C-alpha positions as a Markdown table, in Angstrom:
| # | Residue | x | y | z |
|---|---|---|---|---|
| 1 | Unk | -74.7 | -89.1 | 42.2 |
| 2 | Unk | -73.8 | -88.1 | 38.8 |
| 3 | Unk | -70.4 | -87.3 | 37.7 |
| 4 | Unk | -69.5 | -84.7 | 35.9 |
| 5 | Unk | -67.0 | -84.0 | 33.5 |
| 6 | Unk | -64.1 | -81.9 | 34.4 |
| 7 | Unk | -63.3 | -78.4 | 32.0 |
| 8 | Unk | -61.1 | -78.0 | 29.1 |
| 9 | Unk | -58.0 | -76.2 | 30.3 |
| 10 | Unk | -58.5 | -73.1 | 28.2 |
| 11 | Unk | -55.7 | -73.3 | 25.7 |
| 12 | Unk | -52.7 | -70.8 | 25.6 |
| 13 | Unk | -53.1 | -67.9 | 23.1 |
| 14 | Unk | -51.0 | -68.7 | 20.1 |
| 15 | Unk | -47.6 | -66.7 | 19.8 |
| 16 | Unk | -47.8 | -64.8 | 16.4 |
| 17 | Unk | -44.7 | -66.3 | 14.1 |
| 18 | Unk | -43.3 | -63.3 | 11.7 |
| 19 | Unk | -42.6 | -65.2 | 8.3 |
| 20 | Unk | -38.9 | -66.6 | 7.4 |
| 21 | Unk | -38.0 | -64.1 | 5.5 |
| 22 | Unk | -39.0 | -61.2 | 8.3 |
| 23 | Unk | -37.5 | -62.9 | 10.6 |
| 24 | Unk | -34.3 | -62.8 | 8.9 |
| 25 | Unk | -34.1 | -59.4 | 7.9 |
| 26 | Unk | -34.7 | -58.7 | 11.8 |
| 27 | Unk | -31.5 | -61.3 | 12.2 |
| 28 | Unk | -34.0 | -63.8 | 14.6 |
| 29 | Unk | -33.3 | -67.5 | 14.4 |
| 30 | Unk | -29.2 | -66.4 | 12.3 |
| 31 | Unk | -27.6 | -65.8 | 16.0 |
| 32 | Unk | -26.3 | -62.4 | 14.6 |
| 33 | Unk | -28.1 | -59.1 | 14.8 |
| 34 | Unk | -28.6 | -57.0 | 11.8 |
| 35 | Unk | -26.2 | -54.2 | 12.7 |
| 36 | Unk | -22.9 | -56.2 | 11.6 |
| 37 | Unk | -24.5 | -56.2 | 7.9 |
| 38 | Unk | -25.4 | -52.7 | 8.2 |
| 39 | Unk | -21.7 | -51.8 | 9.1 |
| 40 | Unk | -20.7 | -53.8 | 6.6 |
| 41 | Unk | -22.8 | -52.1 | 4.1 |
| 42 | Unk | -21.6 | -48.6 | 5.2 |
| 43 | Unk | -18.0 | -49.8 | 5.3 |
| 44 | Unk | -18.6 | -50.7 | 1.8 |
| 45 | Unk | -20.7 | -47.5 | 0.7 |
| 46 | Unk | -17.7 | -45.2 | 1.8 |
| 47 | Unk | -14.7 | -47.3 | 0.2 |
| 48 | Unk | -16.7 | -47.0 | -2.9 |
| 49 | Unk | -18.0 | -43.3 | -2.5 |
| 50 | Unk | -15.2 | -41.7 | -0.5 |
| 51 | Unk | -12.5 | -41.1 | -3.8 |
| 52 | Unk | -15.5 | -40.3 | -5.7 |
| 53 | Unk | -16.8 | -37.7 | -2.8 |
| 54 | Unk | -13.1 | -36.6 | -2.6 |
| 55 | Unk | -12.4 | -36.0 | -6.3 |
| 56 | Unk | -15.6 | -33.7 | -7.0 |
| 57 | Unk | -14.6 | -32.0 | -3.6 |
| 58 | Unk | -11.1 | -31.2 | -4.8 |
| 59 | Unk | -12.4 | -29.4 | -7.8 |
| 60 | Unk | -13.9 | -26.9 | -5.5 |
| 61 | Unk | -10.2 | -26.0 | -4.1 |
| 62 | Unk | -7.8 | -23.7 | -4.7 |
| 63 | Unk | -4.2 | -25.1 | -5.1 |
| 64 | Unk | -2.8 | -23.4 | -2.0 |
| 65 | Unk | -6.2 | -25.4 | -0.1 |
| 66 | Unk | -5.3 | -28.6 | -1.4 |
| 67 | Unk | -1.8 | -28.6 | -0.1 |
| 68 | Unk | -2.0 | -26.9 | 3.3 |
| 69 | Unk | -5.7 | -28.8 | 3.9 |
| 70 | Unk | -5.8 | -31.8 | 1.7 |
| 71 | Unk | -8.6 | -33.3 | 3.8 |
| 72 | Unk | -11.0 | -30.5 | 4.8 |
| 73 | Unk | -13.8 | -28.6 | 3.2 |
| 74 | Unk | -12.8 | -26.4 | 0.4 |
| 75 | Unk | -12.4 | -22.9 | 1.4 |
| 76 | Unk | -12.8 | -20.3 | -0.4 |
| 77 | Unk | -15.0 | -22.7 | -2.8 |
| 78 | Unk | -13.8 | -22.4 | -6.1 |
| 79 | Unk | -16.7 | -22.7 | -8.3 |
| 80 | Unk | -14.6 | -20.9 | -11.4 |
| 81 | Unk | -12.8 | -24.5 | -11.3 |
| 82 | Unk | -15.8 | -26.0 | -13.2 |
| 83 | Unk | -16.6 | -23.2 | -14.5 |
| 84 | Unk | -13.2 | -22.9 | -16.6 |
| 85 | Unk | -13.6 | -26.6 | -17.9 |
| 86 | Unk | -17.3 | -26.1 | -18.8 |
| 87 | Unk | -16.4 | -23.1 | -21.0 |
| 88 | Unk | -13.8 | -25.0 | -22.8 |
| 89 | Unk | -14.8 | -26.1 | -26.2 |
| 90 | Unk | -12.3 | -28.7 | -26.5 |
| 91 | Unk | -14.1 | -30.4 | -23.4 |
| 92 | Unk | -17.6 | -30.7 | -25.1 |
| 93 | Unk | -15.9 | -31.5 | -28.0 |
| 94 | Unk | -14.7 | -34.8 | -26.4 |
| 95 | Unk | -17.7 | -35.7 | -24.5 |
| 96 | Unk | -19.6 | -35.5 | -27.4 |
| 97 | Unk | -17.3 | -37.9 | -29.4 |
| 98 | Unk | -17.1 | -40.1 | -25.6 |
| 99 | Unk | -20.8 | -40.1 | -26.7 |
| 100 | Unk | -20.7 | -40.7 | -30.1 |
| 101 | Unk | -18.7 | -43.7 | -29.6 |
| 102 | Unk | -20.4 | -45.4 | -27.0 |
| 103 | Unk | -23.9 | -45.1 | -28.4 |
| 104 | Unk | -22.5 | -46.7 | -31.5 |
| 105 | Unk | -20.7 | -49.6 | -29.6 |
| 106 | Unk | -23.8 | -50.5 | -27.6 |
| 107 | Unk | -26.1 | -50.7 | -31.1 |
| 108 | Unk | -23.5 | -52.6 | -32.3 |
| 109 | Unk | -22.9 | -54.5 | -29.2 |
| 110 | Unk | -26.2 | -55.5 | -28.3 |
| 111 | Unk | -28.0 | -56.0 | -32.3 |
| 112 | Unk | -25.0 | -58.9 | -33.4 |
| 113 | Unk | -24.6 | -60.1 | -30.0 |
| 114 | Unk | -28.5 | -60.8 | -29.9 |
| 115 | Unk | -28.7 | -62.0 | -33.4 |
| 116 | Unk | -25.5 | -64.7 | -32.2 |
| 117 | Unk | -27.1 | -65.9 | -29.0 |
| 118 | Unk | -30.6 | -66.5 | -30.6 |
| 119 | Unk | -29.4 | -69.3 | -32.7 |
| 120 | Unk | -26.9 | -70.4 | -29.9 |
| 121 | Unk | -29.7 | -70.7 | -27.7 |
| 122 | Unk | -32.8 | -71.7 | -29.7 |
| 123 | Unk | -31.1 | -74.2 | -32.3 |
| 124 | Unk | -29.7 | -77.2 | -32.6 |
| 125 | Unk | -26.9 | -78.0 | -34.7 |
| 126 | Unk | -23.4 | -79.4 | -34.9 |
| 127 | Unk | -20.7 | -77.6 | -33.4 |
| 128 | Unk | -23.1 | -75.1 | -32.0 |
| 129 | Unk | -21.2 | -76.0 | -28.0 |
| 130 | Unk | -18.2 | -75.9 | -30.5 |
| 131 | Unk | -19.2 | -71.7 | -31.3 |
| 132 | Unk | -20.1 | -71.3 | -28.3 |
| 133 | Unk | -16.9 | -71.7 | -26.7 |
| 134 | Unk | -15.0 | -69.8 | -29.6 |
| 135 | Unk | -17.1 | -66.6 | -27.9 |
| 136 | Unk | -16.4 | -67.9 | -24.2 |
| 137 | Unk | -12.5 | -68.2 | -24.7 |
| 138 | Unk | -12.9 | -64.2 | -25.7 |
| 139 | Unk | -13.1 | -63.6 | -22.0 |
| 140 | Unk | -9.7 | -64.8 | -21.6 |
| 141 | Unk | -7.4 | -62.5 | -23.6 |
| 142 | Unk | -7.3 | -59.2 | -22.5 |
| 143 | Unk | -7.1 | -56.4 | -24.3 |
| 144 | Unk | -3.6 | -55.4 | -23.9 |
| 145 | Unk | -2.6 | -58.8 | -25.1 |
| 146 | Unk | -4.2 | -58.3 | -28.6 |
| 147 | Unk | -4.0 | -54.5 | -28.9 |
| 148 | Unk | -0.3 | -54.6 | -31.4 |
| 149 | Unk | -1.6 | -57.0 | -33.7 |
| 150 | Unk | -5.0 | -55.4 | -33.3 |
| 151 | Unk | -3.7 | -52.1 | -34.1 |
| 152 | Unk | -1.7 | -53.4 | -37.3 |
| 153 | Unk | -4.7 | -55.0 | -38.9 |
| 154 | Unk | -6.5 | -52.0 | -38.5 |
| 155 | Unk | -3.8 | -49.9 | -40.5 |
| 156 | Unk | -3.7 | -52.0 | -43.2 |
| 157 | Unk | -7.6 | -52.2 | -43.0 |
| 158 | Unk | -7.6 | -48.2 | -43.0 |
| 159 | Unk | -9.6 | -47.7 | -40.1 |
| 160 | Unk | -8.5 | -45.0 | -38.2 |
| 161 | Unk | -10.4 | -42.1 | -35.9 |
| 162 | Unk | -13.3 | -43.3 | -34.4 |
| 163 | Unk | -14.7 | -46.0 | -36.8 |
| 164 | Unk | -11.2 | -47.8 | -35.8 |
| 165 | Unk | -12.2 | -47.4 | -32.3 |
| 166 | Unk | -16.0 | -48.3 | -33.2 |
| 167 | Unk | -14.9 | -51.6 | -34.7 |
| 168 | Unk | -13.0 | -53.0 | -32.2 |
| 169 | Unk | -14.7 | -52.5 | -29.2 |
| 170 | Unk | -17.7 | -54.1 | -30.8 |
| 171 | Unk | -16.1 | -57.0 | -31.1 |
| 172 | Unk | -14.6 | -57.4 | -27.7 |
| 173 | Unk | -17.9 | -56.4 | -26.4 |
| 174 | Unk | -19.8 | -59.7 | -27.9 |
| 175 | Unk | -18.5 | -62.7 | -25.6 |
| 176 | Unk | -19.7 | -61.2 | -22.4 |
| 177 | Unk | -22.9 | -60.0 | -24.1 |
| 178 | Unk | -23.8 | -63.7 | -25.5 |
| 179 | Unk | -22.7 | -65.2 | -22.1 |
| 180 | Unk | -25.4 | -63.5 | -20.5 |
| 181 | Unk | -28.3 | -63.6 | -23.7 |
| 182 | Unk | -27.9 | -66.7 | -24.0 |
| 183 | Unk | -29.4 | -68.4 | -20.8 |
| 184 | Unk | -32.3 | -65.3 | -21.4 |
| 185 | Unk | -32.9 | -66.4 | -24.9 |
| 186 | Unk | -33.0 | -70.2 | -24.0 |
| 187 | Unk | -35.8 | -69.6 | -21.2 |
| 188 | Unk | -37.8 | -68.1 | -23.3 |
| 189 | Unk | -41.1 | -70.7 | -23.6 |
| 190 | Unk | -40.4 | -73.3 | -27.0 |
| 191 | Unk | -44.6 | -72.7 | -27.2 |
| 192 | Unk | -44.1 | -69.5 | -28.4 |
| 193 | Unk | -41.9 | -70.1 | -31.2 |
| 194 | Unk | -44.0 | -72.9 | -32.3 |
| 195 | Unk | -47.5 | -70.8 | -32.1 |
| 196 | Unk | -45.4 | -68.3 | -34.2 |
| 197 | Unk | -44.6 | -70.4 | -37.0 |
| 198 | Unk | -48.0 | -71.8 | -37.1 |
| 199 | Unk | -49.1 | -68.3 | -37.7 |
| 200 | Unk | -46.6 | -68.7 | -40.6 |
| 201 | Unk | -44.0 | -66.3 | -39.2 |
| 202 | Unk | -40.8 | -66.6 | -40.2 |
| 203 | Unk | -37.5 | -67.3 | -37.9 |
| 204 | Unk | -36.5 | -64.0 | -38.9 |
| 205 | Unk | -39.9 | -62.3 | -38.3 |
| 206 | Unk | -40.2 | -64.2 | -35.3 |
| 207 | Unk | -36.5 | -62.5 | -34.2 |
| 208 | Unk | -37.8 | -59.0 | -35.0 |
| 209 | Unk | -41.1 | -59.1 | -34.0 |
| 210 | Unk | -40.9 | -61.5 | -31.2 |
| 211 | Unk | -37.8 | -62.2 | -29.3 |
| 212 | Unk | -36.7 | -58.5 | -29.7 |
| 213 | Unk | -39.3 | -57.6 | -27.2 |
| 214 | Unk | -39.3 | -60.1 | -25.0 |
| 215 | Unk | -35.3 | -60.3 | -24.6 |
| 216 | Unk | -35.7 | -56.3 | -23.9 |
| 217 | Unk | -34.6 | -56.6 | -19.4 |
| 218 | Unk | -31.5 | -58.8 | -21.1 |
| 219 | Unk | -30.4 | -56.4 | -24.3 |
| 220 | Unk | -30.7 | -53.7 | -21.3 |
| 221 | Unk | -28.0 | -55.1 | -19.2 |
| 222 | Unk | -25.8 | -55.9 | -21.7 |
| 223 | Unk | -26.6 | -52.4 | -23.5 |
| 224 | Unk | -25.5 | -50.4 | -20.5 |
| 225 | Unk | -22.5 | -52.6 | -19.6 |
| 226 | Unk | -21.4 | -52.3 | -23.2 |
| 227 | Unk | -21.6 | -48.3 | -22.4 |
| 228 | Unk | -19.9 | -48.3 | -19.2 |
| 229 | Unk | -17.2 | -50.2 | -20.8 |
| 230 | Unk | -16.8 | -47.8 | -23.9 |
| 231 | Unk | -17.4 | -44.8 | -22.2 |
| 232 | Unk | -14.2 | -45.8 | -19.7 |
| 233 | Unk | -12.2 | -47.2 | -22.8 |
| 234 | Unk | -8.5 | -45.5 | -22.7 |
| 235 | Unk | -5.8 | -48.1 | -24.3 |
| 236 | Unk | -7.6 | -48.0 | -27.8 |
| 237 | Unk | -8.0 | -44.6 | -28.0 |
| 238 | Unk | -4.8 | -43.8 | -26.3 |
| 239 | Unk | -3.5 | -45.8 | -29.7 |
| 240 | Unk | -5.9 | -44.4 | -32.0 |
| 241 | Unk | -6.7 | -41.1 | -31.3 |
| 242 | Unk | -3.6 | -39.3 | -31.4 |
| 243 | Unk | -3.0 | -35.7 | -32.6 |
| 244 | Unk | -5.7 | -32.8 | -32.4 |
| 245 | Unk | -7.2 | -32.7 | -28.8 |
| 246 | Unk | -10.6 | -32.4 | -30.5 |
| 247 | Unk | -10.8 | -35.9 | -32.0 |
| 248 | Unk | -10.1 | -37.4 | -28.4 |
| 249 | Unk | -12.3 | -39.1 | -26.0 |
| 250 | Unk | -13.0 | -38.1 | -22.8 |
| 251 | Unk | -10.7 | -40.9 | -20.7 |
| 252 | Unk | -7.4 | -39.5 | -23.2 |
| 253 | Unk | -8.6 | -36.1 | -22.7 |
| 254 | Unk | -7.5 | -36.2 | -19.3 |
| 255 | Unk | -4.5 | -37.4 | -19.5 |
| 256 | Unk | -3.9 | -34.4 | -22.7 |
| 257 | Unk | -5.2 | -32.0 | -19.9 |
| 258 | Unk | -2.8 | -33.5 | -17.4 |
| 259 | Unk | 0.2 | -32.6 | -19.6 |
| 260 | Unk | -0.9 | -29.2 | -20.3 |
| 261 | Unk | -1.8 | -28.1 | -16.4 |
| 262 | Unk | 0.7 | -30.6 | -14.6 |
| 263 | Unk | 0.4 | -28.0 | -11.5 |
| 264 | Unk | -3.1 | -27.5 | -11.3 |
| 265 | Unk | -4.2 | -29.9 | -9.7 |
| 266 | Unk | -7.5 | -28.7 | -8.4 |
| 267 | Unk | -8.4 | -28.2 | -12.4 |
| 268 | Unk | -7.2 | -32.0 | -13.3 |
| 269 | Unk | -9.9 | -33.1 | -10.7 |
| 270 | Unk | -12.4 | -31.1 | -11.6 |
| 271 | Unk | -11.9 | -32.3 | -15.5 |
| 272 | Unk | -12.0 | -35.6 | -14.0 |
| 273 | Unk | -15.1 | -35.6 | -12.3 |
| 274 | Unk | -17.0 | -33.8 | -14.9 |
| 275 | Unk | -15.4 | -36.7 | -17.4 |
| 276 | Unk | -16.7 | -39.4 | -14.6 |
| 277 | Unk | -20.5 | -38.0 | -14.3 |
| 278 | Unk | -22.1 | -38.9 | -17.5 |
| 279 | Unk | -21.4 | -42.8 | -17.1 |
| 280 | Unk | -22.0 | -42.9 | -13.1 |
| 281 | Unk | -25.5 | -40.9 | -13.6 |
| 282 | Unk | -26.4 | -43.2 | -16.3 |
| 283 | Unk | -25.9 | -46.6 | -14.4 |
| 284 | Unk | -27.1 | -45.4 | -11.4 |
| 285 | Unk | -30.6 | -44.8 | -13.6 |
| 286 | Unk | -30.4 | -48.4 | -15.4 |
| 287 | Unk | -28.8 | -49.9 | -11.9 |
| 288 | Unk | -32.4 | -51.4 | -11.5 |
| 289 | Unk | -32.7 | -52.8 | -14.7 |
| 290 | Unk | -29.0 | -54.4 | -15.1 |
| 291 | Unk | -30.2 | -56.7 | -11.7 |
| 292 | Unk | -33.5 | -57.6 | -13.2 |
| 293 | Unk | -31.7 | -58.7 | -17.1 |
| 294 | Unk | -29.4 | -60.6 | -15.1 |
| 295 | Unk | -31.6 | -62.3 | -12.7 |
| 296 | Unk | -33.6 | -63.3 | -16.0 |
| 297 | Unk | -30.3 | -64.6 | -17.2 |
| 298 | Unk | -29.5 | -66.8 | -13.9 |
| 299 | Unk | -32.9 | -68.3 | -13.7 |
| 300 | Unk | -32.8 | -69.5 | -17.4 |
């Protein structure tokens, strides 16, 4: 009698595994389920949103609404209230120097700060760690500690209107611009420099024609920080732009509008959010491109 062998077991049909990544977005294999993020996230989104939301809001309101109702929906809605500051010359007048100003501060801003960081990142010299820390210690004085003396030397410089405010904010600008270009710069591949100079391009040529480009995600992010910062500036001009209305920036236009209608309130928040617009449209367009400039920056 023969024997004969027994059957495989038939084997257990494998249990798909979602990748790590999947998983975790799902909140499998963390012990905590997605939704405490997600309150988290909205708990953030209305701190950040809700003064914003609140402020445009108010500038639909009559006075009488904003005191009896402070916290409801506008009624009547009071479109004149934008309106009235859109037909104001002296309104334009200062966003277009806001503008004037901060496109000049981010040329500035981003050209020298790129032309420092190259050399700090792609040469080797004596003292360059030395230089390096000269623009890192810039981080530590605020403004407001430097602003007296700043203001002095620019007197006797005779700067004054907005080239005195051009200057300045250029220059405090720079340290947080070659913090960030410099670790973008330096990961830049060393091939690529060498290939150029075989080619018999210059380091200069190489700067324009080369690293210009390819440093173009990191001159973005500092570019639209340097914006943000200028466009938001108030001591400087607050100590340089006195007199006429119409030489102002938009941040010490508010407060000159403040003065003028103390008790109409619903105007001074409509100024404000009209003042606020230009700069939060604008990052929220380049949002994308800050995060990938300074993820370029972290990885080199």
């Amino acid at each position: 009698m023969t024997a004969t062998a027994a059957p495989a077991p038939a084997s257990a049909p494998r249990k798909s595994v979602a990748p790590p990544h999947r998983r975790y977005a799902r909140g499998e294999g963390t012990g905590k389920t997605p939704w405490l993020s997600i309150a988290v996230a909205l708990v953030g989104v209305a701190v950040t949103l809700g003064p914003i939301v609140y402020l445009v809001v108010g500038g639909l309101r009559t006075q009488q609404d904003l005191s009896t109702n402070p916290t409801g929906l506008p009624d009547p809605v009071m479109w004149s209230n934008y309106g009235d500051i859109l037909s104001n010359d002296i309104f334009w007048r200062q966003a277009a120097n806001s503008l004037l100003v901060a496109t000049l501060t981010t040329a500035g801003v981003v050209l020298f700060g790129t032309m420092a960081a190259y050399p700090l990142a792609r040469y080797r010299f004596k003292g360059r760690e030395g230089v390096f820390m000269i623009f890192t210690t810039g981080l530590m004085f605020p403004l407001s500690v430097a602003v007296l003396p700043l203001y002095l030397l620019l007197k006797d410089m005779g700067l004054s209107g907005l080239p005195g405010l051009i200057v300045p904010q250029i220059a405090f600008g720079l340290p947080m611009t070659i913090i960030i270009l410099r670790p973008f710069l330096k990961a830049l591949p060393l091939e690529l420099e060498e290939a150029a100079f075989m080619d018999g391009v210059s380091r200069i040529g190489f700067f324009w024609r080369m690293l210009l480009p390819l440093a173009r995600p990191g001159m973005v992010t500092v570019g639209v920080l340097a914006f943000i910062a200028s466009w938001n500036a108030y001591l400087l001009p607050l100590l340089l732009l006195t007199g006429d209305p119409r030489g102002m920036t938009l941040p010490l236009g508010i407060t000159t509008f403040q003065g003028q209608y103390a008790s109409a309130t619903t105007l001074i928040m409509a100024y404000t959010s009209l003042a606020m617009i230009p700069a939060l449209v604008f990052f929220l367009l380049m949002e994308r491109r800050i995060v990938d400039g300074l993820t370029g920056a972290v990885k080199g």
